Coordinates of C-alpha atoms and ligand atoms in Angstrom, one line a residue:
X29 CA -2.1 35.3 6.1
X30 CA -4.0 34.3 9.5
X31 CA -3.1 31.0 11.0
X32 CA -5.4 28.9 13.4
X33 CA -4.8 25.8 15.3
X34 CA -6.1 22.5 14.5
X35 CA -6.8 21.7 18.2
X36 CA -8.1 25.2 19.0
X37 CA -9.9 27.9 16.9
X38 CA -9.2 30.3 19.1
X39 CA -5.6 30.1 18.5
X40 CA -4.2 32.1 15.9
X41 CA -1.3 33.3 14.8
X42 CA 0.5 35.6 11.9
X43 CA 2.7 33.6 9.6
X44 CA 5.9 35.3 11.3
X45 CA 4.5 33.8 14.9
X46 CA 3.6 30.1 13.5
X47 CA 7.2 30.2 11.8
X48 CA 9.3 31.0 14.8
X49 CA 7.0 29.0 16.8
X50 CA 6.6 25.7 15.0
X51 CA 4.3 24.1 17.1
X52 CA 1.2 25.8 18.5
X53 CA 0.6 26.2 21.9
X54 CA -1.4 23.2 23.4
X55 CA 0.5 20.7 20.8
X56 CA -1.7 21.7 17.7
X57 CA -0.4 22.3 14.1
X58 CA -0.6 25.9 12.1
X59 CA -3.0 25.6 9.5
X60 CA -3.8 28.7 6.8
X61 CA -7.4 29.8 8.1
X62 CA -9.3 31.2 5.8
X63 CA -7.5 29.8 2.7
X64 CA -8.1 31.7 -0.6
X65 CA -9.7 30.9 -3.4
X66 CA -8.1 31.9 -6.6
X67 CA -10.7 32.5 -9.8
X68 CA -7.5 33.0 -12.3
X69 CA -6.3 29.7 -12.6
X70 CA -6.2 29.8 -16.5
X71 CA -4.2 33.3 -16.2
X72 CA -1.8 31.6 -13.2
X73 CA -0.7 28.3 -15.0
X74 CA 0.0 30.2 -18.3
X75 CA 3.1 31.9 -16.1
X76 CA 6.3 30.2 -15.7
X77 CA 7.1 28.3 -12.7
X78 CA 9.7 30.9 -11.2
X79 CA 7.2 33.6 -12.0
X80 CA 3.9 32.0 -10.5
X81 CA 5.7 31.2 -7.2
X82 CA 6.0 34.5 -6.7
X83 CA 2.6 35.5 -7.6
X84 CA 1.1 32.9 -5.6
X85 CA 3.3 33.3 -2.6
X86 CA 3.1 37.2 -2.6
X87 CA -1.2 36.7 -2.7
X88 CA -0.4 35.0 0.6
X89 CA 2.5 36.4 2.4
X90 CA 3.3 39.9 0.7
X91 CA 1.1 42.0 3.1
X92 CA 3.1 40.9 6.1
X93 CA 7.0 39.9 5.0
X94 CA 6.8 42.7 2.0
X95 CA 6.7 42.4 -1.8
X96 CA 10.4 42.7 -2.3
X97 CA 12.0 40.7 0.0
X98 CA 9.4 37.8 -0.4
X99 CA 9.9 38.2 -4.2
X100 CA 14.0 37.8 -4.0
X101 CA 13.3 34.6 -1.1
X102 CA 11.2 32.6 -3.3
X103 CA 13.2 33.5 -6.3
X104 CA 16.6 32.3 -4.5
X105 CA 15.1 29.6 -3.0
X106 CA 13.1 27.9 -5.7
X107 CA 15.5 28.1 -8.3
X108 CA 15.9 24.5 -9.6
X109 CA 13.9 23.1 -12.6
X110 CA 10.8 20.6 -12.1
X111 CA 10.2 18.5 -15.1
X112 CA 6.9 16.3 -16.1
X113 CA 8.3 13.2 -17.6
X114 CA 5.5 10.8 -19.7
X115 CA 6.1 7.5 -18.4
X116 CA 3.2 6.0 -20.3
X117 CA 0.5 7.2 -22.6
X118 CA -1.7 9.3 -20.2
X119 CA 0.9 8.8 -16.8
X120 CA 3.5 11.4 -16.0
X121 CA 6.1 11.5 -13.1
X122 CA 6.7 15.0 -11.7
X123 CA 10.4 15.1 -10.5
X124 CA 10.8 17.0 -7.3
X125 CA 14.7 16.3 -7.2
X126 CA 16.4 18.7 -8.9
X127 CA 17.3 20.8 -6.3
X128 CA 20.8 20.5 -4.3
X129 CA 20.1 17.3 -2.1
X130 CA 18.2 15.4 -4.9
X131 CA 14.8 15.3 -2.6
X132 CA 11.7 16.9 -2.2
X133 CA 12.6 18.3 1.1
X134 CA 14.4 21.0 -0.7
X135 CA 11.5 23.2 -1.8
X136 CA 10.2 23.5 2.0
X137 CA 14.1 23.4 3.7
X138 CA 15.4 26.1 1.4
X139 CA 12.0 28.6 1.7
X140 CA 11.9 28.0 5.4
X141 CA 15.6 29.0 5.8
X142 CA 15.1 32.1 3.2
X143 CA 12.0 33.0 5.2
X144 CA 13.4 32.8 8.7
X145 CA 15.8 35.6 7.6
X146 CA 12.7 38.1 6.8
X147 CA 10.7 37.2 10.4
X148 CA 13.8 37.0 12.8
X149 CA 13.9 39.5 15.2
X150 CA 16.6 41.6 13.9
X151 CA 17.9 43.0 17.8
X152 CA 21.5 45.3 18.3
X153 CA 23.2 43.1 17.4
X154 CA 21.6 40.1 16.3
X155 CA 20.2 37.1 18.0
X156 CA 22.0 34.0 16.8
X157 CA 19.6 31.5 16.2
X158 CA 20.6 27.1 16.1
X159 CA 18.6 25.3 14.1
X160 CA 18.5 21.7 15.7
X161 CA 16.7 19.0 13.7
X162 CA 16.9 14.9 14.0
X163 CA 16.9 13.3 10.6
X164 CA 16.9 9.9 9.1
X165 CA 18.3 11.1 6.0
X166 CA 16.7 13.3 3.5
X167 CA 15.7 16.0 6.0
X168 CA 19.0 16.8 8.0
X169 CA 21.0 16.8 4.2
X170 CA 17.6 20.1 3.0
X171 CA 18.3 21.5 6.0
X172 CA 22.0 21.3 6.1
X173 CA 22.5 22.7 2.9
X174 CA 19.6 25.1 2.8
X175 CA 21.6 26.8 5.9
X176 CA 25.2 26.4 5.2
X177 CA 27.3 29.4 5.5
X178 CA 24.3 31.5 6.1
X179 CA 25.0 34.5 8.4
X180 CA 23.8 34.3 12.1
X181 CA 22.9 31.2 12.0
X182 CA 24.2 27.5 13.1
X183 CA 22.7 24.0 11.9
X184 CA 23.0 21.1 14.2
X185 CA 22.0 17.8 12.7
X186 CA 21.5 14.7 15.0
X187 CA 21.6 11.2 12.7
X188 CA 22.0 7.8 14.2
X189 CA 25.1 6.6 13.5
X190 CA 25.2 3.8 11.0
X191 CA 21.9 4.1 9.7
X192 CA 21.1 6.6 6.8
X193 CA 22.9 5.6 3.8
X194 CA 26.5 6.3 3.1
X195 CA 25.6 9.1 0.5
X196 CA 22.9 10.7 2.9
X197 CA 25.2 11.1 5.4
X198 CA 28.0 12.5 2.8
X199 CA 25.0 15.2 2.6
X200 CA 25.4 16.9 5.6
X201 CA 28.1 15.6 7.3
X202 CA 30.7 17.1 4.7
X203 CA 29.6 20.5 4.9
X204 CA 31.4 21.8 8.2
X205 CA 31.6 25.6 8.2
X206 CA 28.0 26.6 10.2
X207 CA 26.9 22.8 10.1
X208 CA 27.7 20.4 12.7
X209 CA 26.7 16.9 12.2
X210 CA 26.4 14.8 15.2
X211 CA 26.6 10.7 15.3
X212 CA 24.5 9.7 17.7
X213 CA 24.7 6.2 19.1
X214 CA 21.4 5.7 19.0
X215 CA 18.3 5.0 16.4
X216 CA 16.6 7.8 14.7
X217 CA 13.7 7.9 17.7
X218 CA 16.6 8.6 20.3
X219 CA 17.8 11.6 18.0
X220 CA 14.7 12.8 18.3
X221 CA 14.1 12.5 21.9
X222 CA 17.4 14.5 22.4
X223 CA 16.1 17.5 19.7
X224 CA 12.8 17.7 21.8
X225 CA 15.0 17.7 25.7
X226 CA 16.9 20.5 24.2
X227 CA 13.9 22.3 23.3
X228 CA 12.4 21.3 26.9
X229 CA 14.8 23.1 28.3
X230 CA 13.8 26.9 27.9
X231 CA 17.2 28.4 29.5
X232 CA 19.0 26.4 26.8
X233 CA 16.9 26.8 24.0
X234 CA 16.5 31.3 24.6
X235 CA 20.8 30.9 25.0
X236 CA 21.2 29.6 21.6
X237 CA 18.0 30.7 19.7
X238 CA 16.9 27.3 19.2
X239 CA 14.3 26.9 16.4
X240 CA 13.0 23.6 14.9
X241 CA 12.9 23.3 11.0
X242 CA 10.9 19.8 11.3
X243 CA 8.1 19.2 8.9
X244 CA 5.5 20.3 10.7
X245 CA 6.9 24.1 9.9
X246 CA 4.0 25.9 8.0
X247 CA 6.7 28.0 6.2
X248 CA 7.6 23.8 4.9
X249 CA 4.5 23.4 4.0
X250 CA 3.5 26.1 2.0
X251 CA 6.2 26.1 -0.9
X252 CA 5.0 22.4 -1.2
X253 CA 1.6 23.7 -2.6
X254 CA 3.2 25.3 -5.8
X255 CA 4.6 22.1 -7.6
X256 CA 1.2 21.1 -7.9
X257 CA 0.2 24.0 -10.0
X258 CA 3.1 23.6 -12.2
X259 CA 1.9 19.6 -12.9
X260 CA -1.3 21.2 -14.1
X261 CA 0.6 23.8 -16.1
X262 CA 3.1 21.3 -17.7
X263 CA 0.1 18.8 -18.6
X264 CA -1.7 21.9 -20.1
X265 CA 1.5 23.1 -22.3
X266 CA 1.1 19.5 -23.7
X267 CA -2.7 19.7 -24.7
X268 CA -3.5 17.9 -21.6
X269 CA -6.7 20.3 -20.0
X270 CA -8.1 17.2 -17.7
X271 CA -7.5 17.7 -14.4
X272 CA -5.3 15.0 -13.6
X273 CA -5.5 12.3 -10.5
X274 CA -2.2 12.9 -8.4
X275 CA -0.5 10.3 -6.2
X276 CA 1.6 11.5 -3.7
X277 CA 4.7 8.6 -2.0
X278 CA 3.4 9.6 1.9
X279 CA 5.0 9.4 5.5
X280 CA 3.8 12.5 7.6
X281 CA 1.8 13.2 5.0
X282 CA 3.0 16.8 5.1
X283 CA 3.4 16.7 1.0
X284 CA -0.2 15.4 0.3
X285 CA -1.3 18.1 2.9
X286 CA -0.2 20.6 0.5
X287 CA -1.5 19.2 -2.6
X288 CA -5.1 19.1 -0.8
X289 CA -4.1 22.7 0.1
X290 CA -3.5 23.8 -3.3
X291 CA -7.1 22.2 -4.6
X292 CA -8.7 24.2 -1.9
X293 CA -7.5 27.1 -3.5
X294 CA -8.6 26.5 -6.7
X295 CA -6.3 24.4 -8.5
X296 CA -7.8 21.8 -11.0
X297 CA -7.0 18.6 -9.7
X298 CA -9.5 15.9 -9.7
X299 CA -8.5 13.3 -7.1
X300 CA -5.4 12.5 -5.0
X301 CA -4.3 9.2 -4.3
X302 CA -2.5 8.5 -0.5
X303 CA -0.2 6.1 -1.3
X304 CA 2.2 4.1 1.5
X305 CA 4.3 1.2 2.1
X306 CA 3.9 -0.9 5.1
X307 CA 3.1 1.7 7.3
X308 CA 0.0 1.7 6.8
X309 CA -1.6 3.6 9.1
X310 CA -3.8 6.3 6.9
X311 CA -4.8 3.9 4.1
X312 CA -6.3 1.6 6.8
X313 CA -8.2 4.6 8.3
X314 CA -9.7 5.4 5.6
X315 CA -10.6 1.8 4.9
X316 CA -12.1 1.5 8.0
X317 CA -12.5 4.7 10.1
X318 CA -10.5 3.9 12.7
X319 CA -7.3 5.5 13.3
X320 CA -4.5 3.7 14.9
X321 CA -1.5 5.4 14.7
X322 CA 1.6 2.6 15.8
X323 CA 5.4 2.2 15.5
X324 CA 7.0 2.3 11.9
X325 CA 8.2 -0.4 10.3
X326 CA 11.3 -0.7 8.4
X327 CA 11.0 -0.6 4.5
X328 CA 13.1 -0.1 1.2
X329 CA 11.1 3.3 0.9
X330 CA 12.6 4.7 4.0
X331 CA 11.5 8.0 3.9
X332 CA 7.9 6.5 4.4
X333 CA 8.5 4.8 7.6
X334 CA 5.8 6.5 9.4
X335 CA 3.7 5.0 11.7
X336 CA 2.0 8.0 13.6
X337 CA 2.3 10.8 10.4
X338 CA 2.6 14.3 12.4
X339 CA 0.8 16.1 9.6
X340 CA -2.7 14.0 9.0
X341 CA -4.1 16.4 11.9
X342 CA -4.2 19.1 9.3
X343 CA -6.0 17.0 6.8
X344 CA -8.3 16.3 9.3
X345 CA -8.7 19.7 9.9
X346 CA -8.9 20.5 6.4
X347 CA -11.8 18.0 6.0
X348 CA -13.5 19.1 9.4
X349 CA -13.0 15.2 10.3
X350 CA -15.4 14.7 7.7
X351 CA -14.4 10.9 6.4
X352 CA -17.1 10.9 4.0
X353 CA -16.0 13.9 1.5
X354 CA -12.2 13.1 2.1
X355 CA -13.2 9.7 0.8
X356 CA -14.8 11.4 -2.2
X357 CA -11.8 13.8 -2.7
X358 CA -8.9 10.6 -2.1
X359 CA -7.9 7.2 -3.2
X360 CA -5.6 5.1 -1.7
X361 CA -3.4 2.5 -1.3
X362 CA -0.1 0.8 -0.2
X363 CA 2.7 -1.9 -1.5
X364 CA 4.8 -4.3 0.2
X365 CA 8.6 -4.2 -0.7
X366 CA 7.9 -7.2 -2.9
X367 CA 5.4 -4.8 -4.6
X368 CA 7.5 -2.0 -5.0
X369 CA 10.7 -4.2 -5.8
X370 CA 8.5 -5.2 -9.1
X371 CA 7.2 -1.8 -9.8
X372 CA 11.0 -0.9 -10.3
X373 CA 11.8 -3.7 -12.3
X374 CA 8.8 -3.0 -15.1
X375 CA 9.0 0.8 -14.9
X376 CA 13.2 0.4 -15.5
X377 CA 12.4 -2.2 -18.4
X378 CA 10.2 0.4 -20.1
X379 CA 13.0 2.8 -19.7
X380 CA 12.3 5.2 -16.5
X381 CA 14.0 4.8 -13.2
X382 CA 12.0 5.3 -10.3
X383 CA 13.5 5.6 -6.5
X384 CA 11.4 3.2 -4.3
X385 CA 8.8 6.2 -3.0
X386 CA 7.9 7.0 -6.5
X387 CA 7.6 3.2 -7.4
X388 CA 5.2 3.1 -4.4
X389 CA 3.2 6.0 -5.7
X390 CA 3.1 4.3 -9.3
X391 CA 2.2 1.2 -7.8
X392 CA -1.0 2.7 -6.4
X393 CA -1.9 5.1 -9.1
X394 CA -1.9 2.4 -11.3
X395 CA -4.6 0.2 -9.6
X396 CA -6.4 3.5 -9.0
X397 CA -6.6 4.9 -12.2
X398 CA -10.0 4.9 -14.0
X399 CA -9.8 4.7 -17.7
X400 CA -9.8 7.9 -19.8
X401 CA -8.2 9.5 -16.4
X402 CA -4.9 11.0 -16.8
X403 CA -2.1 10.6 -14.1
X404 CA 0.6 12.3 -12.1
X405 CA 2.9 10.3 -9.6
X406 CA 5.3 12.5 -8.0
X407 CA 9.2 11.3 -8.2
X408 CA 10.5 12.5 -4.2
X409 CA 14.2 11.9 -4.5
X410 CA 16.7 10.9 -7.1
X411 CA 17.4 6.8 -7.2
X412 CA 21.0 7.3 -6.2
X413 CA 20.5 8.3 -2.5
X414 CA 19.1 4.6 -2.4
X415 CA 21.8 2.7 -4.1
X416 CA 21.6 -0.6 -1.8
X417 CA 18.1 -1.0 -3.1
X418 CA 19.2 -1.3 -6.6
X419 CA 22.4 -3.1 -6.2
X420 CA 20.2 -6.0 -4.6
X421 CA 18.0 -5.8 -7.6
X422 CA 21.0 -5.7 -10.2
X423 CA 20.4 -2.2 -11.4
X424 CA 23.0 0.0 -12.4
X425 CA 22.4 3.6 -11.1
X426 CA 24.4 6.6 -12.1
X427 CA 25.5 8.5 -9.6
X428 CA 24.4 12.5 -10.4
X429 CA 27.1 15.1 -10.0
X430 CA 26.2 17.0 -6.8
X431 CA 26.4 13.3 -5.3
X432 CA 29.7 12.4 -7.0
X433 CA 31.6 15.2 -5.6
X434 CA 30.6 14.4 -1.7
X435 CA 32.6 11.1 -2.1
X436 CA 36.2 12.5 -2.0
X437 CA 35.0 15.0 0.7
X438 CA 36.5 14.2 4.5
X439 CA 33.4 13.4 7.0
X440 CA 33.3 16.1 9.5
X441 CA 30.6 14.5 12.0
X442 CA 31.2 14.1 15.7
X443 CA 29.9 11.1 17.6
X444 CA 28.1 11.6 20.9
X445 CA 26.4 9.0 23.1
X446 CA 23.3 8.9 23.5
X447 CA 22.8 11.9 26.1
X448 CA 21.5 15.1 26.6
X449 CA 24.7 16.3 28.4
X450 CA 26.6 15.7 25.3
X451 CA 24.1 18.0 22.9
X452 CA 24.4 20.5 25.5
X453 CA 28.1 20.5 25.5
X454 CA 28.0 20.8 21.6
X455 CA 25.5 23.7 21.5
X456 CA 28.1 25.5 24.2
X457 CA 30.9 24.8 22.5
X458 CA 32.7 22.3 24.2
Ligands
PLP513 C1 9.9 12.6 3.1 C2 9.8 11.8 2.3 C3 8.8 11.5 1.6 C4 7.6 11.3 2.5 O1 6.7 12.6 2.8 P1 5.3 13.3 3.5 O2 5.4 14.7 3.2 O3 6.4 12.9 5.0 O4 4.5 12.3 3.5 C5 8.5 10.6 0.3 N1 9.4 10.5 -0.2 C6 11.0 11.3 0.2 C7 11.9 10.4 -0.8 C8 11.1 11.7 1.4 O5 11.8 12.2 1.4

């Protein structure tokens, strides 16, 4: 697969190069180019989930990664169910939270971990890699668990002390072994700045094989195209052949970008709905044509608290900056916390417990769906990851087993001051 930088058509990379580099020189993001267009979707959609994932990724990556190793990586990484549940007539939720950390970040993080083994330089002796990542919650859990006990890799997760939910913290702070959790005395932005500072130190980067696992890595983007096909496949199995309108709860817009890529490869999707919380940089842009990135606002759908979405650049690239075409493929809207809570209550009364992010998507989908259309919204996390939201609403949430077992485990996080010297100290083994 050839990738091209969003900022310079002359800057290209192989998949291997793009995965290892993370970001393109000059700050651009890598995009597959040319994008294949598949003519055999009816047959592809007849395959089961696991087989279809293997076939699609084989077409994209086998030339570079080798057919058998790639197939094994896909099977290992994407080995959990993706159920489509009917909420009311012609409206479905695609539940993406049945992986080990109960959020859709598992698709990208697990595939990234699996392919990193295939693309890294084996060397003699093999060079050790350190995955350094800052998290506001879900990413740290997915990355830490994806790399846990993997030989030759260490994962270091920085998070803002006291500012992630108790269960989220336990998901990456109770693992130990090759996972180090660092509770930083600061905010999420400080954690991100520390990670950036570590990468900016070329000597430190080289010595520890620092590698980024953030959402701009193309190895996290590609596997996210696969579940859009699964939504369409499951609709067909239920006798719905009409292409659906799919609502995506969005923050950094990697998930929506993956959906648009799937559609560009020929997947029959009528339209996408870009749904955000009060961080409405993109809905405002689609309304007015003015793109105004800004600091984020805290909401109850906190994984979408992004005011400067870093994957939007990819979507602009895909549409060659043509706002009119984009407006034909996308519908959009945003929800306040009050509106989101009211959607959660309504869905709960109708027998479905939605997490706050899915609730935003449902709320906007309901407004944007035309009579007769089939709608799908993405359930991006399990509600139990956000217990305080439901406690405040008087809704009891059963805690699933993968989270319950964490409650008894000791927290192994180390507290560090908000200083790069402290991060360096941990990396150097101090
Ligand atoms: C990360 C996340 C999102 C936002 O996804 P993007 O790809 O950043 O737009 C939505 N919901 C949940 C639960 C998340 O963890």
